Coordinates of C-alpha atoms in Angstrom, one line a residue:
M22 CA 0.3 -0.1 -0.4
T23 CA 1.5 3.5 -0.9
Q24 CA 1.1 6.1 1.2
N25 CA -2.0 8.3 0.0
E26 CA -3.8 5.0 -0.8
A27 CA -5.4 4.7 2.5
L28 CA -6.8 8.1 2.8
T29 CA -9.8 10.1 1.5
D30 CA -10.2 11.9 -1.6
E31 CA -10.4 15.1 0.2
R32 CA -6.9 14.2 2.2
R33 CA -5.7 13.1 -1.2
D34 CA -6.1 16.5 -3.1
F35 CA -4.8 18.0 0.6
V36 CA -1.6 16.2 -0.1
A37 CA -1.1 16.7 -3.7
A38 CA -2.0 20.6 -2.8
I39 CA 1.1 20.7 -0.5
E40 CA 3.1 18.7 -2.7
D41 CA 2.7 20.8 -5.8
F42 CA 3.3 24.3 -3.6
C43 CA 6.6 22.6 -2.3
R44 CA 8.1 21.2 -5.8
R45 CA 7.1 24.8 -6.8
E46 CA 8.7 27.1 -3.9
A47 CA 11.5 25.0 -3.0
G48 CA 12.1 22.2 -5.1
T49 CA 15.4 22.4 -6.1
R50 CA 18.5 22.8 -4.1
E51 CA 18.9 26.6 -6.0
Q52 CA 15.7 27.2 -4.3
W53 CA 16.5 25.9 -0.7
L54 CA 19.5 27.5 -0.6
K55 CA 18.0 31.0 -1.3
L56 CA 15.6 30.5 0.8
T57 CA 18.0 29.6 3.9
D58 CA 20.3 32.0 3.3
G59 CA 22.7 28.9 2.2
G60 CA 21.6 26.8 4.8
A61 CA 21.8 28.6 8.0
E62 CA 18.3 29.9 8.2
P63 CA 15.7 26.8 9.3
H64 CA 13.0 29.1 8.7
N65 CA 12.0 31.5 5.6
A66 CA 9.3 34.0 6.8
E67 CA 7.7 35.0 3.2
L68 CA 7.6 31.5 2.4
Y69 CA 5.6 30.6 5.6
G70 CA 3.6 33.6 5.1
K71 CA 2.1 32.1 1.9
M72 CA 1.1 29.0 3.6
A73 CA -0.8 31.2 6.0
E74 CA -2.7 32.7 3.0
L75 CA -3.7 29.2 1.6
G76 CA -5.2 28.3 5.3
W77 CA -2.7 25.7 5.9
L78 CA -1.1 26.9 9.2
G79 CA -4.3 26.5 10.9
V80 CA -4.6 23.0 10.0
S81 CA -5.8 21.7 13.1
V82 CA -7.0 25.1 14.7
P83 CA -10.6 25.1 15.9
E84 CA -13.0 26.8 13.1
Q85 CA -14.0 29.0 16.3
Y86 CA -11.0 31.0 16.3
G87 CA -9.9 31.2 12.4
G88 CA -8.7 28.0 11.9
A89 CA -9.2 24.8 9.5
G90 CA -10.7 22.5 12.2
Q91 CA -9.0 19.8 10.3
G92 CA -7.7 17.3 13.8
M93 CA -4.5 15.5 13.9
V94 CA -4.4 13.2 10.8
D95 CA -4.0 16.0 8.7
L96 CA -2.0 18.2 10.3
L97 CA 0.1 15.2 10.6
L98 CA 0.0 14.9 6.3
F99 CA 1.0 18.6 6.5
L100 CA 4.3 18.3 8.9
E101 CA 4.8 14.9 6.9
T102 CA 4.9 16.3 3.5
T103 CA 6.9 19.8 4.0
A104 CA 9.2 17.5 5.9
Y105 CA 9.7 15.2 2.8
W106 CA 10.4 18.6 0.7
Q107 CA 12.7 20.0 3.1
V108 CA 10.7 23.2 2.9
P109 CA 12.4 25.8 5.4
I110 CA 9.3 26.6 7.9
G111 CA 10.9 25.6 11.2
G112 CA 8.8 27.8 13.4
F113 CA 5.9 25.9 12.3
A114 CA 6.4 23.1 14.6
T115 CA 7.3 24.9 18.1
S116 CA 4.0 27.5 17.1
A117 CA 1.4 24.8 16.9
I118 CA 2.5 23.2 20.0
T119 CA 2.3 26.7 21.5
A120 CA -1.1 27.6 19.7
A121 CA -2.6 24.3 21.2
S122 CA -1.8 25.6 25.0
Y123 CA -3.4 29.1 24.0
E124 CA -6.7 27.2 22.3
K125 CA -6.9 25.0 25.6
F126 CA -5.8 27.4 28.5
G127 CA -5.5 30.6 27.4
G128 CA -8.5 33.9 27.9
E129 CA -10.2 34.7 24.9
E130 CA -8.6 37.9 24.4
Q131 CA -5.4 35.9 24.4
K132 CA -6.6 33.3 21.9
R133 CA -8.0 36.1 19.9
R134 CA -4.7 37.8 19.2
V135 CA -2.1 35.0 20.0
L136 CA -4.1 32.7 17.8
G137 CA -4.5 35.6 15.2
D138 CA -1.1 36.0 15.2
F139 CA -0.3 32.6 14.0
L140 CA -2.3 32.0 11.9
R141 CA -1.3 35.3 10.2
G142 CA 2.0 33.6 9.8
G143 CA 3.5 34.7 13.2
V144 CA 6.0 32.3 14.9
L145 CA 5.1 31.4 18.4
A146 CA 7.7 29.4 21.1
V147 CA 7.5 27.6 24.0
S148 CA 10.3 27.5 26.7
M149 CA 10.7 25.5 29.6
S150 CA 14.3 23.8 30.1
E151 CA 16.7 25.9 32.2
P152 CA 20.3 24.8 32.0
G153 CA 19.6 22.5 35.6
A154 CA 16.2 21.4 34.1
G155 CA 15.8 19.5 31.1
S156 CA 13.8 16.2 30.9
D157 CA 13.3 17.2 34.9
V158 CA 10.7 19.6 34.2
A159 CA 9.7 19.8 38.0
A160 CA 13.3 21.2 38.7
L161 CA 12.9 24.5 37.1
T162 CA 14.3 27.7 39.2
C163 CA 13.1 30.6 37.0
K164 CA 10.9 32.9 39.2
A165 CA 7.6 35.0 38.5
E166 CA 6.7 36.8 41.7
R167 CA 4.0 38.8 42.2
R168 CA 4.3 42.4 42.7
D169 CA 2.9 46.0 41.2
G170 CA -0.9 44.4 40.0
G171 CA 1.7 41.9 37.7
W172 CA 4.4 39.7 37.9
V173 CA 8.1 40.1 37.9
V174 CA 10.4 37.3 36.2
N175 CA 14.2 36.5 37.0
G176 CA 16.2 33.7 35.9
Q177 CA 17.7 32.1 32.7
K178 CA 16.0 29.6 30.0
T179 CA 17.8 27.4 27.5
W180 CA 17.5 25.7 24.3
C181 CA 14.3 28.0 23.5
S182 CA 13.5 27.0 19.8
N183 CA 12.2 29.8 17.5
A184 CA 12.7 32.6 20.3
H185 CA 14.6 34.8 18.3
I186 CA 11.6 35.2 15.5
A187 CA 8.5 34.5 17.6
E188 CA 6.2 37.0 18.6
H189 CA 4.9 35.6 21.4
I190 CA 6.6 33.1 24.2
L191 CA 4.8 31.2 26.1
L192 CA 7.4 30.7 29.2
V193 CA 6.7 28.1 32.1
A194 CA 8.0 29.9 35.6
R195 CA 8.0 28.7 39.2
T196 CA 5.5 30.9 40.9
S197 CA 5.2 28.7 44.5
A198 CA 7.9 26.4 46.0
A199 CA 5.3 24.7 48.4
G200 CA 3.6 21.5 47.8
D201 CA 4.6 18.9 45.4
R202 CA 7.7 19.5 43.4
H203 CA 5.5 19.8 40.1
D204 CA 3.1 22.0 41.8
G205 CA 4.1 26.0 41.8
L206 CA 4.2 26.2 37.7
T207 CA 2.7 28.8 36.1
M208 CA 2.5 29.5 32.4
F209 CA 2.8 33.2 31.0
S210 CA 2.3 35.0 27.3
V211 CA 5.3 36.9 27.0
P212 CA 5.5 39.4 23.8
A213 CA 8.4 39.5 21.5
G214 CA 10.5 42.9 22.9
A215 CA 9.3 42.5 26.5
G216 CA 11.6 44.8 28.9
G217 CA 13.8 42.6 30.6
L218 CA 14.1 39.8 28.2
E219 CA 17.8 39.4 26.6
I220 CA 17.5 36.5 23.4
H221 CA 21.3 35.0 22.7
G222 CA 21.4 32.3 20.1
I223 CA 23.1 29.1 20.4
E224 CA 25.4 27.8 17.5
T225 CA 24.0 24.1 16.5
M226 CA 24.7 21.9 13.7
G227 CA 21.2 22.7 12.4
G228 CA 21.7 26.5 12.2
K229 CA 19.9 29.5 13.7
E230 CA 17.6 27.6 16.0
V231 CA 18.0 27.6 19.6
N232 CA 18.1 30.5 21.8
D233 CA 19.2 31.3 25.8
L234 CA 16.8 33.7 27.2
Y235 CA 17.7 36.0 30.1
F236 CA 15.0 37.0 32.3
T237 CA 15.7 40.3 34.7
D238 CA 12.9 41.8 36.4
C239 CA 11.1 41.2 33.5
F240 CA 7.2 42.6 34.3
L241 CA 4.0 41.1 33.1
P242 CA 0.6 42.0 33.4
D243 CA -2.1 39.4 35.2
D244 CA -3.7 39.1 31.8
A245 CA -0.2 37.4 30.7
V246 CA -0.9 34.3 33.2
V247 CA -2.3 31.6 30.6
G248 CA -4.5 29.3 32.3
Q249 CA -4.4 28.8 36.5
V250 CA -1.4 29.9 38.4
D251 CA 0.2 27.2 40.1
H252 CA -1.1 24.3 37.7
A253 CA 1.0 24.4 34.5
W254 CA 2.3 20.9 35.4
R255 CA -1.2 19.6 34.7
Q256 CA -1.8 21.9 31.6
L257 CA 1.8 20.7 30.0
M258 CA 0.8 16.9 30.7
A259 CA -2.7 17.7 28.4
G260 CA -0.4 18.8 25.5
L261 CA 2.1 15.9 25.4
N262 CA -0.1 13.9 23.0
L263 CA 0.1 16.7 20.5
E264 CA 3.9 17.5 20.8
R265 CA 5.0 14.1 20.5
M266 CA 2.8 13.5 17.2
I267 CA 3.7 16.6 15.6
L268 CA 7.6 15.9 16.4
A269 CA 7.1 11.9 14.8
G270 CA 4.8 13.3 11.6
L271 CA 8.4 15.6 10.7
M272 CA 10.7 12.4 11.3
L273 CA 8.3 10.4 9.3
G274 CA 8.4 13.0 6.2
T275 CA 12.1 13.1 7.4
A276 CA 13.0 9.8 6.7
R277 CA 10.8 9.0 4.0
R278 CA 13.1 11.6 2.1
A279 CA 16.5 9.8 3.2
F280 CA 14.8 6.2 1.9
D281 CA 13.6 7.9 -1.3
D282 CA 17.2 9.9 -1.7
T283 CA 19.1 6.8 -1.2
V284 CA 17.5 4.6 -3.3
S285 CA 17.6 6.8 -6.1
Y286 CA 21.1 7.2 -5.5
V287 CA 22.2 3.5 -5.4
R288 CA 20.0 2.6 -8.3
E289 CA 21.9 5.3 -10.6
R290 CA 25.4 4.7 -8.8
T291 CA 27.6 2.1 -10.4
Q292 CA 30.6 -0.1 -9.2
F293 CA 32.3 -3.2 -10.6
G294 CA 30.2 -2.8 -13.9
R295 CA 26.4 -2.7 -12.4
P296 CA 24.3 -0.6 -9.9
V297 CA 25.6 -0.4 -5.9
G298 CA 22.0 -1.3 -5.0
S299 CA 22.0 -4.7 -6.7
F300 CA 24.6 -6.0 -4.1
Q301 CA 23.1 -8.0 -1.8
A302 CA 24.5 -6.1 1.6
L303 CA 22.7 -3.2 0.4
R304 CA 19.9 -4.4 -0.8
H305 CA 19.2 -6.0 2.3
R306 CA 19.9 -3.1 3.8
L307 CA 17.5 -1.1 2.3
A308 CA 14.9 -4.3 2.5
D309 CA 15.0 -3.5 6.3
H310 CA 14.5 0.1 5.9
A311 CA 11.4 -0.3 3.7
T312 CA 10.0 -2.5 6.2
E313 CA 10.7 -0.1 9.6
L314 CA 9.4 3.0 7.2
E315 CA 6.3 0.8 6.4
C316 CA 5.7 0.1 10.5
T317 CA 6.4 3.5 11.5
R318 CA 4.1 4.9 9.1
L319 CA 1.1 2.8 10.3
L320 CA 2.1 3.8 14.2
V321 CA 1.9 7.4 13.9
H322 CA -0.8 7.4 11.7
D323 CA -2.9 4.9 14.0
V324 CA -2.1 7.1 16.8
A325 CA -3.1 10.4 14.8
R326 CA -6.6 8.3 14.0
R327 CA -7.4 7.6 17.7
I328 CA -6.1 11.1 19.0
D329 CA -9.2 12.5 16.6
A330 CA -11.4 9.9 17.6
D331 CA -11.2 10.9 21.2
P332 CA -8.8 14.2 21.4
A333 CA -9.6 14.7 24.9
R334 CA -7.8 11.3 25.4
M335 CA -4.4 11.1 27.0
L336 CA -2.3 8.0 25.0
P337 CA 1.0 8.6 27.1
R338 CA 2.1 4.9 25.9
E339 CA 1.0 5.4 22.0
A340 CA 2.3 9.2 21.5
S341 CA 5.8 8.1 23.2
M342 CA 5.8 4.8 20.8
A343 CA 5.1 7.4 17.9
K344 CA 8.0 9.7 19.0
L345 CA 10.7 7.4 19.6
K346 CA 10.1 4.9 16.6
A347 CA 9.8 7.7 14.0
T348 CA 12.9 9.8 15.3
E349 CA 15.1 6.7 15.7
V350 CA 14.3 5.2 12.4
A351 CA 14.7 8.8 10.6
K352 CA 18.3 8.9 12.3
A353 CA 19.2 5.8 11.5
M354 CA 18.0 6.0 7.9
A355 CA 19.8 9.4 7.0
L356 CA 22.9 7.8 8.6
D357 CA 22.8 4.9 6.8
G358 CA 21.8 6.7 3.8
M359 CA 25.0 8.5 4.4
Q360 CA 26.7 5.4 4.8
M361 CA 25.6 3.6 1.1
M362 CA 26.1 7.1 -0.9
G363 CA 29.8 7.3 0.6
G364 CA 31.8 10.3 -0.3
Y365 CA 29.0 11.8 -1.6
G366 CA 26.8 11.4 1.4
Y367 CA 29.1 13.9 2.8
A368 CA 29.1 16.6 0.4
T369 CA 26.6 19.0 0.9
E370 CA 25.8 19.1 -2.5
Y371 CA 23.5 15.9 -2.3
G372 CA 21.6 17.0 0.8
M373 CA 21.8 13.7 2.6
E374 CA 24.2 15.3 5.8
R375 CA 21.0 18.2 6.0
L376 CA 19.1 15.0 6.6
L377 CA 21.6 13.5 9.4
R378 CA 22.0 17.0 11.1
S379 CA 18.1 17.7 11.2
T380 CA 17.5 14.0 12.6
V381 CA 20.0 13.7 15.0
V382 CA 18.7 16.0 17.3
S383 CA 15.3 14.8 16.9
T384 CA 15.4 11.8 19.4
V385 CA 16.9 14.3 22.3
Y386 CA 14.2 17.0 21.6
G387 CA 10.6 16.9 22.8
G388 CA 11.9 14.0 25.5
T389 CA 14.6 12.4 24.6
S390 CA 14.2 8.4 23.4
E391 CA 15.3 7.4 26.8
I392 CA 12.8 9.4 28.4
Q393 CA 10.2 7.7 26.0
R394 CA 11.1 4.4 26.9
D395 CA 10.8 5.3 30.2
I396 CA 7.2 6.6 29.5
I397 CA 6.4 3.5 27.8
G398 CA 7.5 1.3 30.4
K399 CA 5.7 3.0 33.3
T400 CA 2.6 2.2 31.1
Y401 CA 3.1 -1.5 31.6
G402 CA 3.8 -1.0 35.4
L403 CA 7.3 -1.2 35.7

């Protein structure tokens, strides 16, 4: 079964429209280099704006807030297709994750303002990690204290994706030290350019992606609180299905691209008088990859359908499995693709090294593979 055979006619048309756009706007290496400033910029605002005009950014945002309300399966198809074509819209994933938190927990004015900016092509970011708190979110120490009819924030955040291009940053800060260690956390909406906030980029293999955030007496009014004071932990848990599925969708598309590029290369590259793909060592390796890729697709799409069937249901085991499987398969496929392509896999001209750089970090962000395995194990009472 091919990728699109199980889709409805409407979804096949949706995917075809996205593919046509991607092929036309970013289908060549020359176009990609221009859009990304030679590979340094993972997000192109102009291209992103064109997608906003087509209504695609709001694919999973409810209609009452201006979105298309199409659900998880359609969001997954958008992510998978744009990742396959390597379209530089790196701000979309964090924006979709952040928008969902505003949709679930924000006040009506927050929803109108922030979701409206997102649907018009604005980038959103969420800031949780700190130098001493990564996987252990309950260890956060960046503090927000009540003062003068609002809140004053002090502390450092790190690894904040897209903060440097974001119009709104959803900050998770400690507002109380009482009770359980998971209590006392609160979400705040921080506008771009807020006084007392400094953003410094962190150099990475993937270009300009992540940042350190420094808060020094940053004042936020009372209406900057998103949801309930001291209850951000429960709010964060409510968004884990979405975050993990977004990352799974991105890496499923990237894995498909790595596989297709590898197959295309080994069909054409000849050594010892025949295509290198005809040698058993490579043929069997690709057969294994094809099987893994199909298993991953079936898993990820099945979890997406379950979420659409019951959006309020938490699926910690299934969502973690999808994230774990898709990211590990994508990383293995890109690494093996580079090996099978030899020196050409290492050359920037062929793009495999770019796929490898984007997949290596996928097993770290959004909860490491080790954390996903721990979550899955706990669902079996282990």
